[in-house]
mmCIF file of C-alpha atoms and ligand atoms in Angstrom:
data_model
loop_
_atom_site.group_PDB
_atom_site.id
_atom_site.type_symbol
_atom_site.label_atom_id
_atom_site.label_comp_id
_atom_site.label_asym_id
_atom_site.label_seq_id
_atom_site.Cartn_x
_atom_site.Cartn_y
_atom_site.Cartn_z
ATOM 1 C CA UNK A 1 44.097 17.413 70.532
ATOM 2 C CA UNK A 2 41.613 15.010 71.368
ATOM 3 C CA UNK A 3 43.255 12.161 73.135
ATOM 4 C CA UNK A 4 40.215 9.808 71.480
ATOM 5 C CA UNK A 5 40.189 8.591 68.106
ATOM 6 C CA UNK A 6 36.781 9.452 66.162
ATOM 7 C CA UNK A 7 34.161 6.567 66.741
ATOM 8 C CA UNK A 8 32.914 5.421 63.202
ATOM 9 C CA UNK A 9 29.473 3.797 63.297
ATOM 10 C CA UNK A 10 29.154 0.856 60.636
ATOM 11 C CA UNK A 11 26.253 3.360 59.543
ATOM 12 C CA UNK A 12 28.862 5.971 58.565
ATOM 13 C CA UNK A 13 30.789 3.437 57.266
ATOM 14 C CA UNK A 14 28.147 1.850 55.216
ATOM 15 C CA UNK A 15 27.163 5.380 53.875
ATOM 16 C CA UNK A 16 30.791 6.005 52.487
ATOM 17 C CA UNK A 17 31.044 2.669 51.063
ATOM 18 C CA UNK A 18 27.628 2.963 49.235
ATOM 19 C CA UNK A 19 29.036 5.777 47.383
ATOM 20 C CA UNK A 20 30.732 2.946 45.185
ATOM 21 C CA UNK A 21 27.396 2.016 43.826
ATOM 22 C CA UNK A 22 26.504 4.249 41.189
ATOM 23 C CA UNK A 23 23.100 5.891 41.598
ATOM 24 C CA UNK A 24 22.374 4.176 45.083
ATOM 25 C CA UNK A 25 19.724 6.387 46.431
ATOM 26 C CA UNK A 26 20.841 5.223 50.110
ATOM 27 C CA UNK A 27 18.645 1.866 49.757
ATOM 28 C CA UNK A 28 21.819 -0.443 49.987
ATOM 29 C CA UNK A 29 22.823 1.336 53.563
ATOM 30 C CA UNK A 30 19.127 0.808 54.390
ATOM 31 C CA UNK A 31 19.469 -2.789 53.453
ATOM 32 C CA UNK A 32 22.445 -3.450 55.578
ATOM 33 C CA UNK A 33 20.731 -1.518 58.362
ATOM 34 C CA UNK A 34 18.259 -4.467 58.523
ATOM 35 C CA UNK A 35 21.218 -6.686 58.927
ATOM 36 C CA UNK A 36 22.913 -4.573 61.700
ATOM 37 C CA UNK A 37 19.618 -4.110 63.487
ATOM 38 C CA UNK A 38 18.433 -7.985 63.323
ATOM 39 C CA UNK A 39 21.738 -9.194 64.416
ATOM 40 C CA UNK A 40 21.574 -6.490 67.400
ATOM 41 C CA UNK A 41 18.175 -8.382 68.288
ATOM 42 C CA UNK A 42 19.549 -11.771 68.047
ATOM 43 C CA UNK A 43 22.733 -11.020 70.240
ATOM 44 C CA UNK A 44 20.418 -9.959 72.445
ATOM 45 C CA UNK A 45 19.030 -13.300 72.993
ATOM 46 C CA UNK A 46 22.132 -14.895 72.766
ATOM 47 C CA UNK A 47 23.850 -12.848 75.647
ATOM 48 C CA UNK A 48 20.709 -14.299 77.677
ATOM 49 C CA UNK A 49 20.216 -17.651 76.198
ATOM 50 C CA UNK A 50 21.167 -19.390 79.688
ATOM 51 C CA UNK A 51 18.649 -16.920 81.622
ATOM 52 C CA UNK A 52 15.446 -17.663 79.366
ATOM 53 C CA UNK A 53 13.763 -20.478 78.334
ATOM 54 C CA UNK A 54 15.253 -20.207 75.015
ATOM 55 C CA UNK A 55 18.014 -22.721 75.158
ATOM 56 C CA UNK A 56 18.002 -26.207 73.747
ATOM 57 C CA UNK A 57 16.392 -27.521 70.633
ATOM 58 C CA UNK A 58 12.877 -26.883 69.607
ATOM 59 C CA UNK A 59 12.636 -30.432 68.543
ATOM 60 C CA UNK A 60 11.688 -29.528 65.013
ATOM 61 C CA UNK A 61 13.802 -30.777 62.125
ATOM 62 C CA UNK A 62 14.853 -28.202 59.560
ATOM 63 C CA UNK A 63 15.306 -28.559 55.783
ATOM 64 C CA UNK A 64 18.924 -29.676 56.526
ATOM 65 C CA UNK A 65 17.850 -32.581 58.676
ATOM 66 C CA UNK A 66 19.232 -31.003 61.575
ATOM 67 C CA UNK A 67 17.320 -30.641 65.191
ATOM 68 C CA UNK A 68 16.121 -27.063 65.115
ATOM 69 C CA UNK A 69 17.344 -24.727 68.290
ATOM 70 C CA UNK A 70 15.042 -22.220 69.513
ATOM 71 C CA UNK A 71 17.544 -19.662 68.817
ATOM 72 C CA UNK A 72 17.839 -20.660 65.418
ATOM 73 C CA UNK A 73 13.997 -20.066 64.979
ATOM 74 C CA UNK A 74 14.294 -16.901 66.630
ATOM 75 C CA UNK A 75 17.235 -15.883 64.470
ATOM 76 C CA UNK A 76 15.596 -16.788 61.533
ATOM 77 C CA UNK A 77 12.325 -15.082 62.036
ATOM 78 C CA UNK A 78 14.240 -11.812 63.149
ATOM 79 C CA UNK A 79 16.217 -11.566 60.173
ATOM 80 C CA UNK A 80 13.147 -12.168 57.855
ATOM 81 C CA UNK A 81 11.074 -9.483 59.625
ATOM 82 C CA UNK A 82 14.130 -6.815 59.696
ATOM 83 C CA UNK A 83 14.940 -7.506 56.045
ATOM 84 C CA UNK A 84 11.292 -7.778 54.608
ATOM 85 C CA UNK A 85 10.916 -4.047 55.788
ATOM 86 C CA UNK A 86 13.611 -3.020 53.044
ATOM 87 C CA UNK A 87 11.717 -2.756 49.759
ATOM 88 C CA UNK A 88 15.087 -2.843 47.599
ATOM 89 C CA UNK A 89 14.845 -6.628 48.797
ATOM 90 C CA UNK A 90 12.979 -9.011 46.742
ATOM 91 C CA UNK A 91 13.972 -12.284 47.762
ATOM 92 C CA UNK A 92 15.228 -13.958 51.206
ATOM 93 C CA UNK A 93 16.843 -17.452 51.159
ATOM 94 C CA UNK A 94 17.520 -19.108 54.820
ATOM 95 C CA UNK A 95 19.552 -22.034 55.392
ATOM 96 C CA UNK A 96 16.392 -22.671 57.846
ATOM 97 C CA UNK A 97 13.533 -22.694 54.813
ATOM 98 C CA UNK A 98 13.626 -25.150 51.971
ATOM 99 C CA UNK A 99 12.509 -22.353 49.497
ATOM 100 C CA UNK A 100 13.044 -18.725 48.712
ATOM 101 C CA UNK A 101 10.957 -16.314 50.619
ATOM 102 C CA UNK A 102 9.472 -13.538 48.264
ATOM 103 C CA UNK A 103 9.064 -10.252 49.654
ATOM 104 C CA UNK A 104 7.397 -7.126 48.446
ATOM 105 C CA UNK A 105 5.901 -9.175 45.418
ATOM 106 C CA UNK A 106 5.559 -6.815 42.150
ATOM 107 C CA UNK A 107 7.704 -4.270 43.578
ATOM 108 C CA UNK A 108 9.837 -2.943 40.767
ATOM 109 C CA UNK A 109 12.432 -1.636 43.663
ATOM 110 C CA UNK A 110 13.235 -5.233 44.552
ATOM 111 C CA UNK A 111 16.659 -5.493 42.966
ATOM 112 C CA UNK A 112 18.710 -7.355 45.774
ATOM 113 C CA UNK A 113 18.396 -10.779 47.140
ATOM 114 C CA UNK A 114 19.795 -11.703 50.618
ATOM 115 C CA UNK A 115 21.146 -15.370 51.611
ATOM 116 C CA UNK A 116 21.688 -16.085 55.047
ATOM 117 C CA UNK A 117 22.441 -18.949 57.938
ATOM 118 C CA UNK A 118 20.683 -17.140 60.650
ATOM 119 C CA UNK A 119 22.903 -18.776 63.482
ATOM 120 C CA UNK A 120 25.510 -21.070 62.345
ATOM 121 C CA UNK A 121 27.020 -23.292 64.478
ATOM 122 C CA UNK A 122 23.832 -23.393 66.783
ATOM 123 C CA UNK A 123 24.477 -26.903 68.188
ATOM 124 C CA UNK A 124 27.242 -25.216 70.380
ATOM 125 C CA UNK A 125 24.680 -22.691 72.154
ATOM 126 C CA UNK A 126 23.994 -24.756 74.972
ATOM 127 C CA UNK A 127 27.579 -25.026 75.880
ATOM 128 C CA UNK A 128 28.228 -21.536 75.292
ATOM 129 C CA UNK A 129 30.397 -21.687 72.218
ATOM 130 C CA UNK A 130 30.516 -18.749 69.886
ATOM 131 C CA UNK A 131 28.045 -18.509 67.066
ATOM 132 C CA UNK A 132 27.504 -16.780 64.199
ATOM 133 C CA UNK A 133 25.362 -14.976 61.483
ATOM 134 C CA UNK A 134 26.585 -15.181 57.834
ATOM 135 C CA UNK A 135 24.800 -13.224 54.806
ATOM 136 C CA UNK A 136 25.288 -12.715 51.236
ATOM 137 C CA UNK A 137 23.810 -10.064 49.035
ATOM 138 C CA UNK A 138 23.475 -10.473 45.200
ATOM 139 C CA UNK A 139 21.709 -8.204 42.598
ATOM 140 C CA UNK A 140 18.550 -9.180 40.783
ATOM 141 C CA UNK A 141 19.713 -10.754 37.417
ATOM 142 C CA UNK A 142 18.967 -9.096 34.216
ATOM 143 C CA UNK A 143 15.459 -9.896 33.087
ATOM 144 C CA UNK A 144 14.491 -12.229 35.761
ATOM 145 C CA UNK A 145 10.905 -11.512 37.114
ATOM 146 C CA UNK A 146 9.848 -12.151 40.799
ATOM 147 C CA UNK A 147 8.155 -15.396 40.087
ATOM 148 C CA UNK A 148 11.480 -16.918 39.466
ATOM 149 C CA UNK A 149 13.197 -16.442 43.084
ATOM 150 C CA UNK A 150 15.507 -19.447 42.871
ATOM 151 C CA UNK A 151 17.119 -17.534 39.918
ATOM 152 C CA UNK A 152 18.067 -14.425 42.087
ATOM 153 C CA UNK A 153 19.809 -16.675 44.430
ATOM 154 C CA UNK A 154 21.414 -19.404 42.225
ATOM 155 C CA UNK A 155 24.511 -17.378 41.208
ATOM 156 C CA UNK A 156 28.062 -17.995 41.364
ATOM 157 C CA UNK A 157 29.373 -16.161 44.572
ATOM 158 C CA UNK A 158 31.823 -13.824 42.438
ATOM 159 C CA UNK A 159 28.560 -12.170 41.717
ATOM 160 C CA UNK A 160 28.023 -11.372 45.526
ATOM 161 C CA UNK A 161 27.978 -7.252 45.890
ATOM 162 C CA UNK A 162 28.477 -7.755 49.588
ATOM 163 C CA UNK A 163 28.821 -10.182 52.055
ATOM 164 C CA UNK A 164 29.608 -10.634 55.841
ATOM 165 C CA UNK A 165 29.238 -12.436 59.174
ATOM 166 C CA UNK A 166 28.441 -11.553 62.738
ATOM 167 C CA UNK A 167 30.123 -13.676 65.343
ATOM 168 C CA UNK A 168 28.800 -13.868 68.564
ATOM 169 C CA UNK A 169 31.636 -14.461 70.712
ATOM 170 C CA UNK A 170 33.393 -12.594 73.909
ATOM 171 C CA UNK A 171 32.117 -9.586 72.248
ATOM 172 C CA UNK A 172 29.682 -9.137 69.159
ATOM 173 C CA UNK A 173 31.753 -8.660 65.731
ATOM 174 C CA UNK A 174 30.425 -7.628 62.492
ATOM 175 C CA UNK A 175 32.802 -8.322 59.366
ATOM 176 C CA UNK A 176 31.530 -7.170 56.280
ATOM 177 C CA UNK A 177 32.722 -6.149 52.427
ATOM 178 C CA UNK A 178 31.089 -4.562 49.542
ATOM 179 C CA UNK A 179 34.350 -5.538 47.423
ATOM 180 C CA UNK A 180 36.501 -2.728 48.867
ATOM 181 C CA UNK A 181 38.295 -4.539 51.616
ATOM 182 C CA UNK A 182 37.092 -6.084 55.014
ATOM 183 C CA UNK A 183 36.183 -4.117 57.752
ATOM 184 C CA UNK A 184 35.221 -5.295 61.493
ATOM 185 C CA UNK A 185 32.983 -3.510 63.884
ATOM 186 C CA UNK A 186 32.484 -4.218 67.222
ATOM 187 C CA UNK A 187 29.315 -3.971 68.977
ATOM 188 C CA UNK A 188 29.497 -1.234 71.961
ATOM 189 C CA UNK A 189 26.772 -2.892 74.436
ATOM 190 C CA UNK A 190 26.919 0.876 76.317
ATOM 191 C CA UNK A 191 25.530 2.581 73.465
ATOM 192 C CA UNK A 192 24.172 -0.197 71.165
ATOM 193 C CA UNK A 193 26.057 0.621 68.177
ATOM 194 C CA UNK A 194 28.776 -1.247 65.763
ATOM 195 C CA UNK A 195 31.570 0.674 65.913
ATOM 196 C CA UNK A 196 34.886 0.269 63.599
ATOM 197 C CA UNK A 197 37.560 -2.071 65.546
ATOM 198 C CA UNK A 198 39.231 -3.780 62.892
ATOM 199 C CA UNK A 199 39.557 -1.441 59.646
ATOM 200 C CA UNK A 200 40.806 -3.095 56.461
ATOM 201 C CA UNK A 201 41.418 -6.588 57.784
ATOM 202 C CA UNK A 202 44.394 -8.413 56.057
ATOM 203 C CA UNK A 203 45.055 -12.251 56.493
ATOM 204 C CA UNK A 204 48.484 -12.922 57.367
ATOM 205 C CA UNK A 205 50.308 -14.566 54.397
ATOM 206 C CA UNK A 206 51.041 -17.346 56.564
ATOM 207 C CA UNK A 207 49.867 -18.691 59.830
ATOM 208 C CA UNK A 208 50.693 -20.869 62.559
ATOM 209 C CA UNK A 209 47.242 -22.474 63.217
ATOM 210 C CA UNK A 210 45.248 -25.378 60.927
ATOM 211 C CA UNK A 211 41.335 -25.804 61.700
ATOM 212 C CA UNK A 212 39.819 -29.238 60.889
ATOM 213 C CA UNK A 213 37.772 -31.954 62.609
ATOM 214 C CA UNK A 214 40.426 -34.440 62.722
ATOM 215 C CA UNK A 215 37.987 -37.042 64.261
ATOM 216 C CA UNK A 216 37.292 -37.798 60.439
ATOM 217 C CA UNK A 217 40.737 -37.577 59.350
ATOM 218 C CA UNK A 218 40.725 -41.196 58.162
ATOM 219 C CA UNK A 219 37.748 -40.812 56.109
ATOM 220 C CA UNK A 220 39.171 -37.475 54.127
ATOM 221 C CA UNK A 221 40.497 -38.199 50.686
ATOM 222 C CA UNK A 222 44.206 -39.234 50.818
ATOM 223 C CA UNK A 223 45.628 -35.595 49.534
ATOM 224 C CA UNK A 224 43.946 -33.870 52.701
ATOM 225 C CA UNK A 225 45.705 -36.639 55.126
ATOM 226 C CA UNK A 226 48.986 -36.128 53.361
ATOM 227 C CA UNK A 227 48.711 -32.237 53.425
ATOM 228 C CA UNK A 228 47.732 -32.208 57.336
ATOM 229 C CA UNK A 229 50.966 -34.600 58.000
ATOM 230 C CA UNK A 230 53.048 -31.954 56.095
ATOM 231 C CA UNK A 231 51.824 -29.346 58.280
ATOM 232 C CA UNK A 232 52.016 -31.268 61.418
ATOM 233 C CA UNK A 233 56.094 -32.368 60.271
ATOM 234 C CA UNK A 234 56.929 -28.628 59.946
ATOM 235 C CA UNK A 235 57.254 -28.680 55.992
ATOM 236 C CA UNK A 236 55.820 -25.436 55.551
ATOM 237 C CA UNK A 237 58.897 -24.100 57.546
ATOM 238 C CA UNK A 238 57.205 -23.575 60.992
ATOM 239 C CA UNK A 239 55.429 -25.693 63.902
ATOM 240 C CA UNK A 240 51.450 -25.256 63.530
ATOM 241 C CA UNK A 241 48.865 -25.872 66.200
ATOM 242 C CA UNK A 242 45.556 -27.137 65.781
ATOM 243 C CA UNK A 243 42.487 -25.035 66.737
ATOM 244 C CA UNK A 244 38.801 -26.274 65.920
ATOM 245 C CA UNK A 245 35.795 -24.611 67.484
ATOM 246 C CA UNK A 246 33.296 -26.461 65.325
ATOM 247 C CA UNK A 247 31.582 -23.207 64.906
ATOM 248 C CA UNK A 248 32.679 -22.161 61.277
ATOM 249 C CA UNK A 249 32.141 -18.374 61.571
ATOM 250 C CA UNK A 250 34.492 -18.591 64.793
ATOM 251 C CA UNK A 251 37.025 -20.482 63.224
ATOM 252 C CA UNK A 252 36.920 -18.369 60.029
ATOM 253 C CA UNK A 253 37.080 -14.844 62.041
ATOM 254 C CA UNK A 254 40.364 -16.227 63.917
ATOM 255 C CA UNK A 255 41.753 -17.279 60.658
ATOM 256 C CA UNK A 256 41.198 -13.925 59.006
ATOM 257 C CA UNK A 257 42.982 -12.228 61.937
ATOM 258 C CA UNK A 258 45.866 -15.022 62.750
ATOM 259 C CA UNK A 259 46.208 -16.550 59.356
ATOM 260 C CA UNK A 260 46.805 -20.533 58.626
ATOM 261 C CA UNK A 261 43.884 -22.445 57.270
ATOM 262 C CA UNK A 262 40.643 -23.761 57.863
ATOM 263 C CA UNK A 263 39.156 -26.651 55.852
ATOM 264 C CA UNK A 264 36.067 -28.677 55.838
ATOM 265 C CA UNK A 265 37.007 -31.802 53.384
ATOM 266 C CA UNK A 266 34.735 -34.422 51.921
ATOM 267 C CA UNK A 267 33.897 -37.282 54.258
ATOM 268 C CA UNK A 268 32.180 -40.352 54.450
ATOM 269 C CA UNK A 269 28.959 -38.939 55.788
ATOM 270 C CA UNK A 270 29.334 -35.699 53.651
ATOM 271 C CA UNK A 271 30.942 -36.460 50.440
ATOM 272 C CA UNK A 272 30.455 -32.966 49.307
ATOM 273 C CA UNK A 273 31.746 -31.604 52.746
ATOM 274 C CA UNK A 274 29.201 -30.376 55.189
ATOM 275 C CA UNK A 275 29.197 -26.707 54.609
ATOM 276 C CA UNK A 276 26.748 -24.968 52.285
ATOM 277 C CA UNK A 277 27.853 -22.956 49.078
ATOM 278 C CA UNK A 278 25.228 -20.153 49.187
ATOM 279 C CA UNK A 279 24.848 -18.862 52.793
ATOM 280 C CA UNK A 280 28.397 -20.165 54.362
ATOM 281 C CA UNK A 281 31.133 -20.743 51.553
ATOM 282 C CA UNK A 282 30.250 -17.940 49.196
ATOM 283 C CA UNK A 283 30.199 -15.199 51.906
ATOM 284 C CA UNK A 284 33.261 -16.604 53.635
ATOM 285 C CA UNK A 285 35.188 -16.969 50.448
ATOM 286 C CA UNK A 286 34.584 -13.100 49.463
ATOM 287 C CA UNK A 287 35.693 -11.890 52.598
ATOM 288 C CA UNK A 288 38.596 -14.218 52.652
ATOM 289 C CA UNK A 289 39.649 -13.019 49.149
ATOM 290 C CA UNK A 290 39.066 -9.224 49.923
ATOM 291 C CA UNK A 291 41.416 -9.862 53.159
ATOM 292 C CA UNK A 292 44.361 -11.105 50.755
ATOM 293 C CA UNK A 293 43.574 -14.991 51.426
ATOM 294 C CA UNK A 294 42.396 -17.754 49.157
ATOM 295 C CA UNK A 295 39.415 -20.138 49.033
ATOM 296 C CA UNK A 296 38.774 -23.295 47.227
ATOM 297 C CA UNK A 297 36.827 -26.090 47.269
ATOM 298 C CA UNK A 298 39.802 -28.495 46.990
ATOM 299 C CA UNK A 299 40.337 -27.852 43.292
ATOM 300 C CA UNK A 300 38.199 -24.701 42.155
ATOM 301 C CA UNK A 301 37.805 -21.125 43.403
ATOM 302 C CA UNK A 302 34.703 -21.157 45.734
ATOM 303 C CA UNK A 303 33.508 -18.201 44.198
ATOM 304 C CA UNK A 304 33.374 -19.643 40.724
ATOM 305 C CA UNK A 305 31.124 -22.366 41.357
ATOM 306 C CA UNK A 306 27.826 -22.066 39.491
ATOM 307 C CA UNK A 307 25.246 -23.563 42.191
ATOM 308 C CA UNK A 308 22.259 -25.483 40.841
ATOM 309 C CA UNK A 309 20.453 -25.969 44.309
ATOM 310 C CA UNK A 310 20.064 -23.508 47.196
ATOM 311 C CA UNK A 311 21.056 -25.785 49.926
ATOM 312 C CA UNK A 312 23.967 -27.777 47.925
ATOM 313 C CA UNK A 313 27.077 -28.261 50.113
ATOM 314 C CA UNK A 314 30.908 -27.866 49.025
ATOM 315 C CA UNK A 315 34.125 -28.925 50.553
ATOM 316 C CA UNK A 316 36.255 -25.723 51.808
ATOM 317 C CA UNK A 317 40.023 -25.108 51.968
ATOM 318 C CA UNK A 318 40.486 -21.610 53.278
ATOM 319 C CA UNK A 319 43.067 -19.415 54.667
ATOM 320 C CA UNK A 320 46.523 -17.690 54.003
ATOM 321 C CA UNK A 321 48.261 -17.365 50.762
ATOM 322 C CA UNK A 322 51.037 -19.897 51.977
ATOM 323 C CA UNK A 323 49.178 -22.559 53.363
ATOM 324 C CA UNK A 324 46.484 -22.896 50.546
ATOM 325 C CA UNK A 325 48.806 -22.405 47.662
ATOM 326 C CA UNK A 326 51.051 -25.205 49.366
ATOM 327 C CA UNK A 327 47.888 -27.238 49.191
ATOM 328 C CA UNK A 328 47.210 -26.892 45.692
ATOM 329 C CA UNK A 329 50.966 -27.081 44.523
ATOM 330 C CA UNK A 330 51.512 -30.306 46.556
ATOM 331 C CA UNK A 331 48.834 -31.950 45.013
ATOM 332 C CA UNK A 332 48.451 -30.813 41.430
ATOM 333 C CA UNK A 333 48.968 -33.808 39.335
ATOM 334 C CA UNK A 334 49.304 -36.122 42.193
ATOM 335 C CA UNK A 335 46.951 -39.234 42.008
ATOM 336 C CA UNK A 336 44.744 -36.601 44.034
ATOM 337 C CA UNK A 337 40.986 -37.805 44.740
ATOM 338 C CA UNK A 338 38.668 -35.359 43.223
ATOM 339 C CA UNK A 339 38.125 -32.120 45.416
HETATM 340 P P1 P6P B 401 31.570 -30.936 62.530
HETATM 341 C C1 P6P B 401 27.958 -26.224 62.668
HETATM 342 O O1 P6P B 401 27.160 -27.038 62.862
HETATM 343 C C2 P6P B 401 28.674 -26.318 61.420
HETATM 344 O O2 P6P B 401 27.856 -26.042 60.212
HETATM 345 C C3 P6P B 401 29.781 -24.996 61.009
HETATM 346 O O3 P6P B 401 29.503 -23.837 61.788
HETATM 347 C C4 P6P B 401 31.127 -25.997 61.684
HETATM 348 O O4 P6P B 401 32.386 -25.418 61.100
HETATM 349 C C5 P6P B 401 30.743 -27.416 61.044
HETATM 350 O O5 P6P B 401 29.228 -27.512 61.212
HETATM 351 C C6 P6P B 401 31.073 -28.370 62.511
HETATM 352 O O6 P6P B 401 30.762 -29.828 61.701
HETATM 353 O O7 P6P B 401 31.056 -32.387 61.676
HETATM 354 O O8 P6P B 401 32.880 -30.789 62.691
HETATM 355 O O9 P6P B 401 30.665 -30.832 63.751
#
């Protein structure tokens, strides 16, 4: 009897999972391998950021009005290169680019759009804090041609066929779902393979951490301030501790594993919240719901929001059933501010 459990790579897992897609001829697993390849290249750069001249800002300002870090640019280019080599993809949309990118013009095989944030939390790179890549996969809507790339991506998150993230932390972990549970794979640097380490991730029904940038607390709508006071006062039946990394993928990864709540409320400087709907909130909401948690924008289910622009932002309240239900229950019917 072997003493070691079988090593399951993400490729094996994806092949199994894609059997859920009738008629998929392996194109889906080939698509996802573009993401695994790109993120291995990104992590190799992230791991050596302090050693090569890739730290720090490139100096350009991206479409978000944020100073681009060199690793942002590298990560964006690598994802575009790897994904453009997958003929099943027709459209790519990135946090770093104003407009969606058309790939494989005219190819009738192009049935998927991939939306991504190549390096979320990149402002933390220079101080060696975890960063991440998020991705969302959508099917080309019926009757939409390649000359309408925006229509490929402006779909509610409930229509995602797959989503995931890679967190470049003390280890590199890929977490993804195709709608059949959430599964985590740790990159084994010895063999360069993502190997199954967190099968069928389930978020605890209640946690003991809340995660929000309390520096903006005074500018949160009243209902958020009252809710945080409830957590601090132990009104949910337990003592909470605060954890805020300032890198969404890392904060969400902890919340997936340990439970609790992560919030980015509306603030004075970001009245619609700071996080982007298409490539941050939607993939996270897909994973959180698949893991048994809840993801709302303060009032509505994130996955039900119909986007009207690629880079639109949304408030986020995501986490365990108990904490998010309390947030919703406590404020239903109160004079709560919008969102
Ligand atoms: P703040 C990183 O820039 C990011 O987009 C998310 O990863 C993170 O959750 C958020 O911004 C942090 O923003 O305003 O708290 O510094």
